[in-house]
Short mmCIF file of C-alpha atoms and ligand atoms in Angstrom, two decimals:
data_model
loop_
_atom_site.label_atom_id
_atom_site.label_comp_id
_atom_site.label_asym_id
_atom_site.label_seq_id
_atom_site.Cartn_x
_atom_site.Cartn_y
_atom_site.Cartn_z
CA MET F 1 40.20 -14.12 10.55
CA THR F 2 41.30 -17.67 9.49
CA ASP F 3 40.02 -19.12 6.18
CA LEU F 4 37.49 -21.34 8.09
CA ASN F 5 36.10 -18.25 9.87
CA ARG F 6 35.97 -16.40 6.61
CA GLU F 7 34.19 -19.36 4.68
CA PHE F 8 31.83 -19.67 7.66
CA ALA F 9 30.92 -16.01 7.41
CA ARG F 10 30.31 -16.30 3.82
CA ALA F 11 28.30 -19.52 4.03
CA TYR F 12 26.57 -17.99 6.95
CA LYS F 13 25.46 -14.82 5.05
CA ALA F 14 24.21 -16.73 1.95
CA SER F 15 22.39 -19.52 3.97
CA LYS F 16 18.75 -19.93 5.02
CA GLN F 17 19.86 -19.70 8.56
CA ARG F 18 20.59 -16.07 8.17
CA GLN F 19 16.80 -15.73 7.91
CA ASP F 20 16.87 -16.24 11.69
CA GLU F 21 18.08 -12.83 12.01
CA PHE F 22 14.93 -11.67 10.29
CA ALA F 23 13.01 -13.96 12.66
CA GLU F 24 14.61 -12.38 15.59
CA ILE F 25 13.19 -8.92 14.38
CA SER F 26 9.80 -10.59 14.02
CA LYS F 27 9.93 -11.90 17.67
CA ARG F 28 10.92 -8.56 18.90
CA VAL F 29 7.96 -6.98 16.99
CA LYS F 30 5.62 -9.72 18.63
CA PHE F 31 7.06 -9.00 22.07
CA ILE F 32 6.79 -5.12 21.73
CA THR F 33 3.12 -5.68 20.54
CA ARG F 34 2.16 -7.90 23.36
CA ILE F 35 3.83 -5.40 25.83
CA ALA F 36 2.15 -2.55 24.45
CA ASN F 37 -1.29 -4.08 24.68
CA LYS F 38 -0.63 -4.96 28.24
CA TYR F 39 1.05 -1.89 29.43
CA VAL F 40 0.73 1.10 27.08
CA ALA F 41 -2.78 2.91 26.82
CA ARG F 42 -1.57 5.47 24.12
CA ARG F 43 0.22 3.58 21.32
CA VAL F 44 1.23 6.23 18.67
CA SER F 45 4.84 7.12 18.74
CA LEU F 46 8.05 4.81 19.24
CA LEU F 47 11.65 5.65 19.56
CA ASP F 48 14.31 3.02 18.89
CA VAL F 49 17.71 4.09 20.40
CA CYS F 50 20.69 2.49 18.99
CA CYS F 51 18.55 1.44 15.92
CA GLY F 52 21.60 0.22 13.85
CA ASN F 53 20.32 -0.59 10.39
CA GLY F 54 16.88 0.38 11.35
CA MET F 55 15.32 -3.26 10.66
CA LEU F 56 13.26 -2.97 13.92
CA VAL F 57 11.54 0.37 12.99
CA LYS F 58 10.96 -0.64 9.48
CA SER F 59 8.88 -3.66 10.80
CA LEU F 60 6.98 -1.11 13.16
CA GLU F 61 6.56 1.88 10.98
CA ARG F 62 3.11 0.62 10.11
CA GLY F 63 1.78 0.70 13.55
CA TYR F 64 3.61 3.68 14.92
CA ALA F 65 5.12 7.12 14.27
CA CYS F 66 8.73 5.99 14.45
CA VAL F 67 12.05 7.60 15.13
CA GLY F 68 15.55 6.01 15.20
CA ILE F 69 18.72 7.26 16.61
CA ASP F 70 22.12 5.72 16.53
CA ILE F 71 25.77 7.15 17.00
CA ASP F 72 26.96 5.48 13.79
CA ALA F 73 26.39 7.90 11.07
CA ALA F 74 26.87 5.11 8.21
CA ALA F 75 24.15 2.89 10.05
CA ILE F 76 21.87 5.81 9.97
CA ARG F 77 22.47 6.46 6.23
CA ASN F 78 21.67 2.74 5.71
CA ALA F 79 18.56 2.83 8.03
CA SER F 80 17.21 5.86 6.05
CA LYS F 81 17.32 3.88 2.77
CA THR F 82 15.67 0.86 4.56
CA ALA F 83 12.73 2.57 6.30
CA LYS F 84 11.72 5.49 4.22
CA GLY F 85 8.70 6.59 6.44
CA VAL F 86 10.89 6.74 9.61
CA GLU F 87 12.85 9.76 10.90
CA PHE F 88 16.39 8.90 11.71
CA TYR F 89 19.11 10.98 13.44
CA VAL F 90 22.82 10.59 14.18
CA ALA F 91 22.77 11.06 18.15
CA ASP F 92 24.58 9.71 21.31
CA MET F 93 22.42 7.97 23.91
CA LEU F 94 24.92 9.43 26.58
CA ASP F 95 23.59 12.88 25.54
CA MET F 96 20.05 12.71 24.27
CA HIS F 97 18.05 15.77 23.67
CA LEU F 98 15.22 15.19 21.22
CA ASP F 99 12.80 17.86 22.60
CA ARG F 100 9.89 15.36 22.57
CA THR F 101 8.42 12.44 24.25
CA PHE F 102 7.21 9.07 22.98
CA ASP F 103 4.70 6.28 24.07
CA ILE F 104 7.24 3.54 23.60
CA LEU F 105 11.13 3.58 23.74
CA THR F 106 13.15 0.45 22.64
CA CYS F 107 16.84 -0.12 23.04
CA PHE F 108 17.93 -3.55 22.07
CA ASP F 109 21.39 -5.10 22.50
CA ALA F 110 23.23 -1.92 23.40
CA ILE F 111 22.83 -0.37 26.80
CA ASP F 112 25.38 -2.67 28.57
CA HIS F 113 27.90 -3.01 25.78
CA GLY F 114 30.70 -0.79 26.99
CA ASP F 115 32.48 0.54 29.94
CA GLU F 116 31.42 4.07 29.42
CA LEU F 117 27.60 2.88 28.72
CA ARG F 118 27.68 0.73 32.05
CA ARG F 119 29.31 3.71 34.00
CA ASN F 120 26.55 5.65 32.89
CA ILE F 121 23.42 3.54 32.87
CA GLY F 122 21.64 5.63 35.50
CA LYS F 123 21.96 8.67 33.46
CA ILE F 124 20.96 6.89 30.33
CA LEU F 125 17.79 5.46 32.18
CA LYS F 126 17.00 8.92 33.48
CA ASP F 127 17.16 10.38 29.80
CA PHE F 128 14.83 7.36 28.63
CA TYR F 129 12.59 8.30 31.43
CA PHE F 130 12.39 11.93 30.29
CA HIS F 131 11.78 11.01 26.64
CA LEU F 132 8.63 9.01 27.46
CA ASN F 133 5.15 10.22 27.82
CA LYS F 134 3.40 9.59 31.23
CA GLY F 135 1.99 5.96 30.80
CA GLY F 136 4.68 5.09 28.19
CA THR F 137 6.99 2.15 28.26
CA LEU F 138 10.65 1.40 28.01
CA ILE F 139 11.66 -1.93 26.58
CA PHE F 140 15.43 -2.84 26.52
CA SER F 141 17.65 -5.94 26.70
CA ALA F 142 20.91 -6.32 28.54
CA PRO F 143 22.78 -9.07 26.80
CA MET F 144 25.96 -8.51 28.89
CA SER F 145 24.41 -9.21 32.31
CA LEU F 146 26.64 -10.86 34.70
CA GLU F 147 24.39 -13.90 35.46
CA LEU F 148 24.75 -14.95 31.78
CA TRP F 149 28.43 -15.40 32.28
CA GLU F 150 28.01 -17.02 35.67
CA ASN F 151 25.60 -19.57 34.30
CA GLU F 152 27.99 -20.32 31.41
CA GLN F 153 25.33 -19.36 28.53
CA SER F 154 25.98 -21.21 25.49
CA SER F 155 24.62 -21.59 22.00
CA ALA F 156 24.85 -23.79 18.96
CA THR F 157 23.95 -22.98 15.47
CA THR F 158 24.08 -25.68 12.65
CA PHE F 159 23.28 -25.28 9.06
CA ALA F 160 24.02 -26.77 5.53
CA HIS F 161 25.04 -24.69 2.66
CA LYS F 162 26.38 -25.81 -0.84
CA GLY F 163 26.69 -29.65 0.44
CA LYS F 164 28.70 -28.63 3.61
CA ARG F 165 27.51 -28.86 7.00
CA TRP F 166 28.28 -26.11 9.52
CA ALA F 167 28.39 -25.95 13.31
CA TYR F 168 28.91 -22.80 15.26
CA LEU F 169 29.25 -23.33 19.07
CA TYR F 170 29.68 -20.55 21.48
CA ARG F 171 29.87 -20.42 25.24
CA ARG F 172 30.68 -17.57 27.65
CA HIS F 173 32.09 -18.24 31.10
CA ILE F 174 34.11 -16.67 33.93
CA GLY F 175 37.71 -17.91 33.69
CA THR F 176 39.70 -19.24 37.04
CA ASP F 177 41.47 -15.82 37.00
CA GLY F 178 38.17 -13.92 37.08
CA SER F 179 38.21 -12.74 33.37
CA PHE F 180 35.30 -12.90 31.28
CA ARG F 181 35.83 -15.41 28.34
CA TYR F 182 34.32 -16.51 25.20
CA ASP F 183 34.90 -19.77 23.63
CA LYS F 184 34.11 -20.19 20.02
CA ILE F 185 34.41 -23.29 17.78
CA ILE F 186 33.43 -23.49 14.07
CA VAL F 187 33.11 -26.92 12.57
CA SER F 188 33.01 -27.51 8.76
CA ILE F 189 31.90 -31.08 7.42
CA ASP F 190 32.37 -31.58 3.70
CA GLY F 191 31.93 -35.51 2.90
CA ASP F 192 34.70 -37.19 4.90
CA ARG F 193 36.71 -33.88 5.44
CA ILE F 194 36.19 -32.35 8.84
CA ARG F 195 37.92 -29.13 9.83
CA HIS F 196 37.49 -26.90 13.03
CA ASP F 197 38.65 -23.86 14.39
CA PHE F 198 38.66 -23.20 18.04
CA ARG F 199 39.12 -19.79 19.74
CA SER F 200 38.91 -18.52 23.46
CA PHE F 201 39.04 -14.69 23.93
CA SER F 202 38.96 -12.91 27.13
CA TYR F 203 36.80 -9.80 27.39
CA LYS F 204 38.43 -7.08 29.31
CA VAL F 205 36.12 -4.76 31.43
CA ALA F 206 37.11 -1.45 33.28
CA GLU F 207 33.76 -1.05 34.41
CA PRO F 208 32.23 -4.16 35.95
CA LEU F 209 29.26 -6.22 34.39
CA LEU F 210 25.97 -5.32 35.96
CA LYS F 211 23.59 -8.04 37.26
CA ALA F 212 20.00 -7.71 36.23
CA SER F 213 18.90 -7.11 39.62
CA ARG F 214 21.20 -4.20 39.87
CA ILE F 215 19.89 -2.66 36.60
CA SER F 216 16.40 -3.17 37.81
CA SER F 217 17.02 -1.25 41.07
CA ILE F 218 18.82 1.63 39.09
CA ALA F 219 15.61 1.70 36.79
CA GLU F 220 13.42 1.76 39.81
CA LYS F 221 15.32 4.45 41.28
CA VAL F 222 14.81 6.64 38.18
CA GLY F 223 11.00 6.28 38.67
CA PHE F 224 10.12 3.32 36.66
CA LYS F 225 8.01 0.16 37.58
CA VAL F 226 10.06 -2.66 36.27
CA HIS F 227 9.25 -6.12 35.06
CA VAL F 228 12.01 -8.37 33.86
CA TYR F 229 11.36 -10.95 31.23
CA ALA F 230 13.51 -14.10 30.09
CA GLY F 231 14.45 -12.96 26.59
CA LEU F 232 11.44 -12.49 24.19
CA SER F 233 9.66 -15.64 25.63
CA GLY F 234 7.22 -13.70 27.75
CA ARG F 235 8.30 -15.82 30.72
CA ARG F 236 9.64 -13.83 33.72
CA TRP F 237 13.27 -13.75 34.16
CA THR F 238 15.19 -15.48 36.91
CA ALA F 239 18.84 -15.65 37.91
CA SER F 240 18.95 -19.04 36.31
CA SER F 241 17.26 -18.14 33.00
CA THR F 242 19.50 -19.06 29.89
CA GLU F 243 17.91 -16.09 27.90
CA GLY F 244 19.30 -12.70 28.61
CA PRO F 245 17.01 -10.28 30.60
CA VAL F 246 14.63 -8.00 28.91
CA PHE F 247 13.49 -4.99 30.92
CA VAL F 248 9.86 -3.61 30.54
CA CYS F 249 9.85 -0.40 32.49
CA THR F 250 6.55 1.71 32.70
CA LYS F 251 6.40 5.40 33.65
C1 SAM Q 301 24.87 -4.57 18.87
S1 SAM Q 301 24.25 -3.09 17.90
C2 SAM Q 301 22.51 -3.33 18.08
C3 SAM Q 301 21.69 -2.63 17.14
C4 SAM Q 301 20.19 -2.77 17.19
N1 SAM Q 301 19.65 -2.22 18.34
C5 SAM Q 301 19.92 -4.44 17.21
O1 SAM Q 301 19.67 -4.88 18.22
O2 SAM Q 301 20.08 -4.97 16.04
C6 SAM Q 301 24.58 -1.64 18.97
C7 SAM Q 301 24.29 -0.45 18.50
O3 SAM Q 301 24.37 0.81 19.32
C8 SAM Q 301 25.06 1.95 18.72
N2 SAM Q 301 25.56 2.62 19.82
C9 SAM Q 301 26.62 2.29 20.48
N3 SAM Q 301 26.98 3.37 21.33
C10 SAM Q 301 25.86 4.24 21.23
C11 SAM Q 301 25.60 5.48 21.77
N4 SAM Q 301 26.47 6.14 22.80
N5 SAM Q 301 24.59 6.29 21.37
C12 SAM Q 301 23.83 5.60 20.28
N6 SAM Q 301 23.95 4.58 19.72
C13 SAM Q 301 25.24 3.70 20.18
C14 SAM Q 301 25.87 1.20 17.75
O4 SAM Q 301 26.28 2.07 16.62
C15 SAM Q 301 25.25 0.00 17.16
O5 SAM Q 301 24.40 0.27 16.08
#
């Protein structure tokens, strides 16, 4: 990491902007509540697969008997300290045997993240199906969906911290050689002094990225009825949506 990248990471961590990460959790909680009210008759138990640091289940534990699983033992150790009323287990979603079923299953920002996961998405969705009660609902996001690269999804974050202003601009797109590319610019403005750092990375995939329509048809084949939302907006997703698709799959 360059000095500017490191400085940005430190400033971001200490800034008010970071609270947006918590805002994201509260948006997810609102979305889950809306979806649960709409589609799920019995709303008692919830499993969060790939729960990471447990922030989501911590915010849901008052409404549901929550369980969180993740493959990362360190994340599960942190999560157990964060949300004391939640059961956490180290487990691989490619080999899920919890011997119980849930009313709601969530899996945010994980299912399409690596070649092995994409290759096995049918198996993963089948296992999710078997871990749901009849009438239960699966909610998952797929932030690597091919449409987002085809549409050149971009974002901009700006904030001020200790008298300096920062901008972080990000775009993903498909290069002329067909590679998946991230462009990232960090700009720091301190009085008259402006610095920037531009990077372009290409993302190699052995297993092709999936279109949202393909993910939907895999989930339907497993037995789910599928509704696709544009991020957490509550609007229906279309191929030109700038938000990533969020799948709501009822059993
Ligand atoms: C990008 S993080 C998302 C964490 C959390 N769901 C969120 O949205 O903040 C992806 C998570 O998936 C977990 N993960 C990756 N592969 C997994 C697997 N095969 N089984 C279970 N967890 C896995 C990682 O350890 C990581 O915590």
